[in-house]
Short mmCIF file of C-alpha atoms and ligand atoms in Angstrom, two decimals:
data_model
loop_
_atom_site.label_atom_id
_atom_site.label_comp_id
_atom_site.label_asym_id
_atom_site.label_seq_id
_atom_site.Cartn_x
_atom_site.Cartn_y
_atom_site.Cartn_z
CA MET K 24 115.47 259.15 181.58
CA LYS K 25 113.14 259.57 178.61
CA THR K 26 109.94 257.52 178.73
CA ILE K 27 107.05 256.70 176.42
CA ASP K 28 105.59 260.06 177.43
CA SER K 29 108.52 261.86 175.78
CA PHE K 30 107.57 261.21 172.13
CA ASN K 31 104.66 261.14 169.69
CA PHE K 32 104.53 257.61 168.30
CA LYS K 33 101.66 258.01 165.85
CA ASN K 34 102.50 256.19 162.61
CA LYS K 35 106.10 255.78 163.74
CA VAL K 36 108.02 252.52 163.61
CA VAL K 37 109.14 251.46 167.08
CA LEU K 38 111.77 248.82 167.79
CA LEU K 39 110.84 247.49 171.23
CA ARG K 40 113.42 245.41 173.12
CA ALA K 41 111.41 243.35 175.59
CA ASP K 42 112.51 240.60 177.96
CA LEU K 43 110.24 237.63 177.31
CA ASN K 44 112.77 235.09 178.58
CA SER K 45 110.74 232.51 180.52
CA ASP K 46 110.95 229.02 181.93
CA VAL K 47 110.53 226.27 179.39
CA CYS K 48 108.93 223.11 180.76
CA ARG K 49 109.10 220.06 178.47
CA GLY K 50 109.31 222.30 175.41
CA LYS K 51 106.44 224.52 176.56
CA VAL K 52 106.99 228.17 177.43
CA VAL K 53 105.47 229.02 180.80
CA LEU K 54 103.33 232.17 180.68
CA SER K 55 105.54 234.35 182.88
CA GLU K 56 105.09 237.66 184.63
CA ARG K 57 107.61 239.00 182.12
CA ILE K 58 105.34 238.16 179.21
CA LYS K 59 102.29 239.52 181.02
CA GLU K 60 103.97 242.80 181.97
CA SER K 61 105.51 243.34 178.53
CA SER K 62 102.08 243.21 176.98
CA GLU K 63 101.18 246.40 178.86
CA THR K 64 103.87 248.44 177.11
CA ILE K 65 102.86 246.90 173.79
CA SER K 66 99.19 247.80 174.28
CA GLU K 67 100.07 251.36 175.19
CA LEU K 68 102.26 251.82 172.11
CA LYS K 69 99.47 250.34 170.00
CA ARG K 70 96.96 252.78 171.44
CA LYS K 71 99.39 255.56 170.58
CA GLY K 72 99.32 254.48 166.93
CA ALA K 73 102.84 253.07 166.66
CA LYS K 74 103.96 250.32 164.28
CA ILE K 75 105.71 247.92 166.61
CA ILE K 76 108.59 245.52 166.03
CA ILE K 77 109.41 243.48 169.14
CA LEU K 78 112.88 242.07 169.57
CA ALA K 79 113.63 239.62 172.41
CA HIS K 80 115.58 236.52 173.39
CA GLN K 81 114.88 233.13 174.91
CA GLY K 82 117.63 231.15 176.63
CA ARG K 83 121.25 231.12 175.57
CA PRO K 84 122.77 229.36 172.51
CA GLY K 85 123.41 225.73 173.38
CA GLY K 86 120.91 225.72 176.25
CA LYS K 87 117.81 223.49 176.44
CA ASP K 88 115.58 226.56 176.65
CA PHE K 89 117.17 228.18 173.59
CA ILE K 90 114.09 228.03 171.37
CA SER K 91 112.18 230.22 168.93
CA LEU K 92 109.75 232.90 170.08
CA LYS K 93 106.75 231.37 168.32
CA GLN K 94 105.00 230.42 171.58
CA HIS K 95 105.74 233.81 173.11
CA ALA K 96 104.02 235.47 170.15
CA LYS K 97 100.96 233.31 170.73
CA GLN K 98 100.85 234.27 174.41
CA LEU K 99 101.23 237.94 173.54
CA LYS K 100 98.61 237.56 170.80
CA VAL K 101 100.88 239.15 168.20
CA LYS K 102 102.15 238.04 164.79
CA PHE K 103 105.34 235.95 164.81
CA VAL K 104 107.95 236.41 162.08
CA GLU K 105 110.32 233.49 161.79
CA ASP K 106 113.31 235.65 161.04
CA VAL K 107 115.36 238.44 162.62
CA ILE K 108 117.10 240.39 159.86
CA GLY K 109 116.28 238.44 156.69
CA LYS K 110 113.80 238.82 153.85
CA LYS K 111 110.78 237.73 155.93
CA ALA K 112 111.51 240.38 158.56
CA GLU K 113 112.08 242.98 155.87
CA ASP K 114 108.71 242.27 154.21
CA ALA K 115 106.83 242.15 157.51
CA ILE K 116 108.27 245.51 158.58
CA ALA K 117 107.49 247.11 155.21
CA ASN K 118 103.85 246.00 155.56
CA LEU K 119 103.32 247.34 159.10
CA LYS K 120 100.30 249.58 159.55
CA LYS K 121 99.35 251.87 162.43
CA GLY K 122 98.79 249.74 165.56
CA ASP K 123 100.30 246.56 164.05
CA VAL K 124 102.67 244.45 166.14
CA ILE K 125 105.17 241.80 165.06
CA LEU K 126 107.54 239.71 167.14
CA LEU K 127 110.78 238.78 165.39
CA ASP K 128 112.56 235.55 166.24
CA ASN K 129 115.08 234.97 169.05
CA VAL K 130 117.69 237.71 168.60
CA ARG K 131 120.32 235.40 170.14
CA ARG K 132 120.16 233.34 166.92
CA LEU K 133 122.47 236.03 165.50
CA LYS K 134 126.13 236.11 166.47
CA GLU K 135 125.98 239.90 165.96
CA GLU K 136 123.87 240.16 169.12
CA PHE K 137 126.95 239.20 171.13
CA LYS K 138 129.31 241.63 169.37
CA PRO K 139 127.87 245.10 169.89
CA GLY K 140 128.70 247.88 167.45
CA LYS K 141 127.45 249.02 164.06
CA ASN K 142 127.03 245.45 162.87
CA ALA K 143 124.57 243.79 160.46
CA LEU K 144 121.84 243.76 163.13
CA VAL K 145 122.06 247.52 163.65
CA LYS K 146 122.44 248.27 159.94
CA PHE K 147 119.33 246.26 159.14
CA PHE K 148 117.15 248.56 161.23
CA ILE K 149 118.72 251.87 160.16
CA GLY K 150 116.28 253.58 157.81
CA LYS K 151 113.41 251.32 158.95
CA VAL K 152 112.97 252.44 162.56
CA ASP K 153 112.07 255.81 164.13
CA PHE K 154 112.39 254.96 167.83
CA TYR K 155 114.05 252.39 170.04
CA VAL K 156 112.24 251.54 173.27
CA ASN K 157 114.13 249.53 175.89
CA ASP K 158 111.72 247.66 178.15
CA ALA K 159 114.19 244.99 179.24
CA PHE K 160 115.66 246.14 182.54
CA SER K 161 116.42 242.50 183.32
CA VAL K 162 118.85 242.34 180.38
CA CYS K 163 120.50 245.73 180.99
CA HIS K 164 123.52 244.08 182.61
CA ARG K 165 124.44 242.54 179.26
CA LYS K 166 126.64 244.33 176.74
CA GLN K 167 124.65 243.01 173.82
CA THR K 168 123.74 244.76 170.57
CA SER K 169 119.99 244.98 171.16
CA ILE K 170 120.68 246.58 174.55
CA VAL K 171 123.71 248.86 174.12
CA SER K 172 124.05 249.58 170.38
CA PHE K 173 120.59 250.68 169.27
CA PRO K 174 120.47 253.76 171.53
CA LYS K 175 123.42 255.13 169.56
CA TYR K 176 121.51 255.16 166.28
CA PHE K 177 117.87 255.84 167.21
CA LYS K 178 115.94 258.22 169.42
CA SER K 179 115.45 256.13 172.55
CA CYS K 180 113.38 255.88 175.67
CA ALA K 181 112.43 253.48 178.43
CA GLY K 182 109.34 251.31 178.20
CA ARG K 183 106.90 251.07 181.10
CA VAL K 184 108.39 247.89 182.62
CA LEU K 185 111.89 249.35 182.69
CA GLU K 186 110.60 252.70 183.96
CA LYS K 187 108.73 251.00 186.81
CA GLU K 188 111.79 248.98 187.84
CA VAL K 189 114.11 252.00 187.91
CA LYS K 190 111.62 254.15 189.83
CA ALA K 191 111.12 251.46 192.47
CA LEU K 192 114.85 250.93 192.91
CA LYS K 193 115.34 254.61 193.65
CA LYS K 194 113.04 254.20 196.66
CA ILE K 195 115.15 251.61 198.41
CA ASN K 196 117.58 252.68 201.10
CA LEU K 197 120.54 250.57 200.08
CA LYS K 198 122.70 251.39 203.07
CA LYS K 199 120.16 249.96 205.49
CA CYS K 200 118.97 247.05 203.39
CA LEU K 201 118.80 243.50 204.71
CA TYR K 202 119.63 241.00 201.97
CA ILE K 203 117.95 237.61 201.93
CA LEU K 204 119.94 235.73 199.35
CA GLY K 205 118.84 232.36 198.05
CA GLY K 206 117.88 230.89 194.71
CA ALA K 207 119.63 228.49 192.40
CA LYS K 208 122.49 230.76 191.26
CA PRO K 209 124.68 231.40 194.30
CA ALA K 210 127.72 232.90 192.52
CA ASP K 211 126.17 236.32 191.88
CA ASN K 212 125.36 236.72 195.59
CA ILE K 213 129.03 237.25 196.40
CA LYS K 214 128.75 240.73 194.87
CA LEU K 215 126.50 241.77 197.76
CA LEU K 216 128.67 240.54 200.61
CA GLY K 217 130.25 243.29 202.66
CA LYS K 218 128.64 245.97 204.73
CA ASN K 219 125.00 244.90 204.87
CA LYS K 220 123.52 242.08 206.89
CA VAL K 221 122.72 238.96 204.87
CA LEU K 222 120.42 236.02 205.59
CA ALA K 223 121.75 233.16 203.50
CA THR K 224 119.16 230.69 202.19
CA GLY K 225 118.89 228.23 199.29
CA PHE K 226 122.06 226.70 197.86
CA PHE K 227 123.92 229.84 198.86
CA GLY K 228 123.30 229.23 202.57
CA GLN K 229 124.53 225.66 202.23
CA LEU K 230 127.71 226.75 200.47
CA CYS K 231 128.36 229.32 203.20
CA LEU K 232 128.07 226.57 205.81
CA ILE K 233 130.29 224.13 203.92
CA SER K 234 132.91 226.85 203.56
CA GLN K 235 132.82 227.18 207.36
CA GLY K 236 133.49 223.48 207.82
CA ILE K 237 129.99 222.00 208.19
CA LYS K 238 129.76 218.50 206.72
CA PHE K 239 126.43 217.65 205.09
CA GLY K 240 127.47 214.17 204.02
CA GLY K 241 126.22 212.53 200.80
CA TYR K 242 124.20 215.61 199.94
CA GLU K 243 127.40 217.48 199.08
CA LYS K 244 127.91 215.21 196.07
CA PHE K 245 124.42 216.04 194.86
CA LEU K 246 125.08 219.75 195.37
CA LYS K 247 128.33 219.60 193.47
CA LYS K 248 126.66 217.96 190.51
CA ARG K 249 123.67 220.32 190.60
CA LEU K 250 125.76 223.50 190.79
CA GLY K 251 128.62 222.55 188.47
CA LYS K 252 131.18 225.35 188.32
CA GLU K 253 129.29 227.45 190.87
CA PHE K 254 130.15 224.91 193.57
CA GLY K 255 133.68 226.30 193.40
CA ILE K 256 132.61 229.76 194.65
CA MET K 257 132.95 228.39 198.16
CA LYS K 258 136.62 229.23 198.18
CA LYS K 259 135.70 232.86 197.53
CA LEU K 260 133.36 232.94 200.52
CA ARG K 261 136.06 232.53 203.13
CA GLY K 262 136.63 235.70 205.09
CA LYS K 263 133.52 237.33 203.62
CA LEU K 264 130.88 235.92 205.91
CA GLY K 265 131.19 238.34 208.82
CA ASN K 266 127.72 239.82 208.25
CA VAL K 267 126.12 236.62 207.03
CA LEU K 268 123.61 234.70 209.13
CA THR K 269 123.33 231.06 208.05
CA PRO K 270 120.56 228.47 208.65
CA ILE K 271 120.56 226.43 211.85
CA ASP K 272 118.32 223.61 210.64
CA TYR K 273 117.13 222.05 207.40
CA ALA K 274 114.26 219.99 206.04
CA VAL K 275 115.07 216.76 204.23
CA LYS K 276 112.80 214.26 202.51
CA ILE K 277 112.40 210.80 204.04
CA ASN K 278 109.95 208.44 202.33
CA GLY K 279 108.36 211.40 200.62
CA LYS K 280 107.81 213.26 203.90
CA ARG K 281 109.34 216.42 205.33
CA LYS K 282 111.61 215.87 208.32
CA GLU K 283 113.70 218.55 209.99
CA PHE K 284 117.29 218.15 211.23
CA SER K 285 119.30 220.66 213.20
CA LEU K 286 122.76 221.42 211.91
CA GLY K 287 124.30 219.21 214.64
CA GLU K 288 122.48 216.16 213.22
CA PHE K 289 124.40 216.31 209.93
CA PRO K 290 126.16 214.66 208.07
CA SER K 291 123.25 212.66 206.71
CA LYS K 292 122.45 210.72 203.56
CA TYR K 293 119.30 212.71 202.83
CA VAL K 294 118.82 215.49 200.31
CA ILE K 295 118.04 218.96 201.71
CA TYR K 296 114.97 220.62 200.23
CA ASP K 297 114.28 223.59 202.49
CA ILE K 298 115.34 225.53 205.58
CA GLY K 299 113.84 224.34 208.88
CA GLU K 300 111.45 226.05 211.29
CA LYS K 301 114.14 227.20 213.74
CA THR K 302 115.86 229.01 210.90
CA MET K 303 112.56 230.56 209.85
CA SER K 304 112.02 231.97 213.36
CA LEU K 305 115.60 233.24 213.56
CA PHE K 306 115.30 234.97 210.20
CA GLU K 307 111.86 236.41 210.98
CA GLU K 308 113.36 238.31 213.93
CA GLU K 309 115.87 239.95 211.58
CA ILE K 310 113.17 240.76 209.04
CA LYS K 311 111.08 242.54 211.70
CA LYS K 312 114.01 244.82 212.53
CA ALA K 313 114.98 245.67 208.95
CA LYS K 314 114.60 249.16 207.48
CA ALA K 315 114.58 247.81 203.91
CA ILE K 316 114.66 244.27 202.56
CA TYR K 317 115.74 242.65 199.31
CA VAL K 318 114.81 239.00 198.76
CA LYS K 319 116.54 237.14 195.96
CA GLY K 320 115.39 233.64 195.10
CA PRO K 321 113.57 230.95 197.09
CA SER K 322 114.91 229.40 200.31
CA GLY K 323 114.28 225.85 199.16
CA ASP K 324 112.86 223.78 196.33
CA CYS K 325 109.36 225.15 195.74
CA THR K 326 108.62 222.65 193.00
CA GLU K 327 108.62 219.87 195.66
CA LYS K 328 105.37 219.54 197.57
CA GLY K 329 105.77 220.56 201.22
CA PHE K 330 109.15 222.21 200.71
CA CYS K 331 108.07 225.73 199.80
CA LYS K 332 107.28 226.33 203.47
CA GLY K 333 110.52 228.19 204.28
CA THR K 334 110.20 230.44 201.25
CA ILE K 335 106.56 231.23 202.01
CA GLU K 336 107.27 231.97 205.69
CA ILE K 337 110.06 234.34 204.69
CA LEU K 338 107.79 236.05 202.16
CA ARG K 339 105.02 236.31 204.74
CA ALA K 340 107.36 237.91 207.28
CA VAL K 341 108.64 240.32 204.62
CA SER K 342 105.08 241.21 203.60
CA LYS K 343 104.39 242.30 207.19
CA ALA K 344 107.67 244.18 207.68
CA LYS K 345 107.71 247.95 208.03
CA GLY K 346 110.67 248.48 205.71
CA PHE K 347 110.40 248.87 201.92
CA SER K 348 110.60 245.43 200.36
CA LEU K 349 111.98 244.38 197.03
CA ILE K 350 111.35 240.89 195.68
CA GLY K 351 113.45 239.68 192.76
CA GLY K 352 113.88 236.77 190.38
CA GLY K 353 111.62 234.59 188.30
CA HIS K 354 111.38 231.61 190.67
CA LEU K 355 110.57 233.76 193.68
CA ASN K 356 107.77 235.26 191.61
CA ASP K 357 106.40 231.75 191.11
CA ALA K 358 106.69 231.03 194.85
CA LEU K 359 104.79 234.22 195.54
CA ASN K 360 101.95 232.94 193.37
CA ILE K 361 101.91 229.67 195.34
CA SER K 362 101.86 231.59 198.65
CA LYS K 363 98.76 233.60 197.66
CA ILE K 364 100.15 236.61 199.58
CA PRO K 365 98.75 239.67 197.78
CA ARG K 366 101.38 241.30 195.57
CA GLU K 367 100.48 244.75 196.94
CA LYS K 368 101.99 243.76 200.28
CA PHE K 369 105.45 244.32 198.82
CA GLY K 370 107.21 247.54 197.88
CA HIS K 371 108.22 246.28 194.46
CA ILE K 372 108.25 242.91 192.73
CA SER K 373 111.02 242.89 190.18
CA LEU K 374 111.21 240.77 187.05
CA SER K 375 114.99 240.87 187.19
CA GLY K 376 117.56 238.55 188.69
CA GLY K 377 121.13 239.33 187.69
CA ALA K 378 120.53 242.92 186.53
CA LEU K 379 118.85 243.87 189.79
CA LEU K 380 121.56 242.30 191.91
CA ARG K 381 124.27 244.18 190.05
CA TYR K 382 122.33 247.41 190.38
CA LEU K 383 122.09 246.90 194.15
CA ALA K 384 125.80 246.07 194.28
CA GLY K 385 126.43 249.55 192.86
CA GLU K 386 127.48 248.44 189.39
CA LYS K 387 126.54 250.57 186.40
CA LEU K 388 124.23 248.74 184.01
CA PRO K 389 125.46 249.07 180.41
CA GLY K 390 121.88 249.20 179.07
CA LEU K 391 120.92 252.17 181.26
CA GLU K 392 124.23 253.90 180.56
CA ALA K 393 123.71 253.57 176.82
CA MET K 394 120.31 255.26 177.02
CA SER K 395 121.53 258.13 179.15
CA LYS K 396 124.21 259.13 176.62
C1 3PG R 477 117.31 236.75 182.64
O1 3PG R 477 116.60 235.76 182.52
O2 3PG R 477 117.92 236.99 183.69
C2 3PG R 477 117.41 237.72 181.50
O3 3PG R 477 116.48 237.41 180.52
C3 3PG R 477 118.80 237.76 180.95
O4 3PG R 477 119.14 236.51 180.47
P1 3PG R 477 120.66 236.05 180.44
O5 3PG R 477 121.07 235.85 181.87
O6 3PG R 477 120.68 234.78 179.64
O7 3PG R 477 121.47 237.13 179.78
MG1 MG R 478 118.02 234.93 184.79
#
C-alpha cells in the first residue's frame, strides 16, 4: 500500500478523502476523535507543501445529522467552501497556494457520490488534482465515488489514519480472537458469528436472549421501537448462538437509581440500561483467557449516569488482558474517555465501526481494493 511517504507533494494539489462524520447533538457537531486524528494527516501534508482539498461526508441524506461541514471546518481550523463541484469550489481550488487547505461541503449532497464511475464528481477534479489520498478507512466498506472511483483517475495513497488502522489490523490474530459485541447497531454483528467465541452485550445481547425464549416484558416494546427494522434480525440468530455467551443479569432504572435483576427475575416493566455485576464477572473470566480481543460498542447506555459501569468494567478488564486488544466504534471511544483508562493500555483504538467489522469478518473492503489496483 502506498502511503504519504511514497510521493513528493510540494506544490501539488491533493484531494484528501477524510472521515469527519461525527455525532451531532442538538445541531452541534461534537469534536470527535475522527476530526482530531484527521487533522494530523492534514498538518503533515501542509508541512510537505501540498495544496489540500478535503472531501468528506456527514450523516446520510434524510437523516437528522445530515448537515453541512461548516462546523467541521471550524474545528479543523481550515477554510470552508459551501460547495462541492460548483463555481465556488472551482474558484477556491484555482486560488490554492502552497500549504493552503480548504474543506468542501458534504459530498453526500451530490447524488453522484452514490453512483460510482466517471461521473460529474470525478470529471470535476480531473485536470485540477495531482494526487488522491484516502484517509477514511471507516468509509472503505462503501462503494461510493469518493472512495472507489478516484483511485482510478489519480495517483493514490493512504493517509496516516488509514495507514495506522490497516497496520494495527494486521497484528490481530483473528482465529483466536474473542469478540465482545455490543453497541446500538446489532445487525452487523451477525457477520461475526461462527467459529470464534462471542460475549454478547448491549442490544445485541438482549436480542440473543429473546431469540432463545427469554421474556423481558414491557421492555421488549421499547426495544422494538428503538431498533426499528433491526429488531427483526432475531430470526436470523436462531441456530447461530453456539459460541455466544449471553448476560445473566441486567441493571434497570427504578426512581432514577440503578437496580440489578438476574435473568430469572424478568419479565419486568423496567427499562434495561446496562449489564449487571454477575455478567461482568463472568465476562471478565473470558477476557483473562483470551489471546486477542475485539470490543465493538458499549455494553449499556453510557449517556445515562450510573449505567456506563458495565462498559467501563469490560474496558478495564480488556486493558489488563495479555492478548492484543482492538477497540472499535465511535460510542465506545466516548465511553473510553469517561473511563479515564489510558488509551495506551489497548493494542489499537479504531475510529471505524462497520468497516472494521467487515474487515474482521473477512470481507474485502471496496475502498482498499480500489487503491491496490
Ligand atoms: C461511519 O460513521 O461509520 C462512517 O462515517 C460511514 O458512514 P455511513 O455508515 O453513513 O456510510
Ligand atoms: Mg457508523
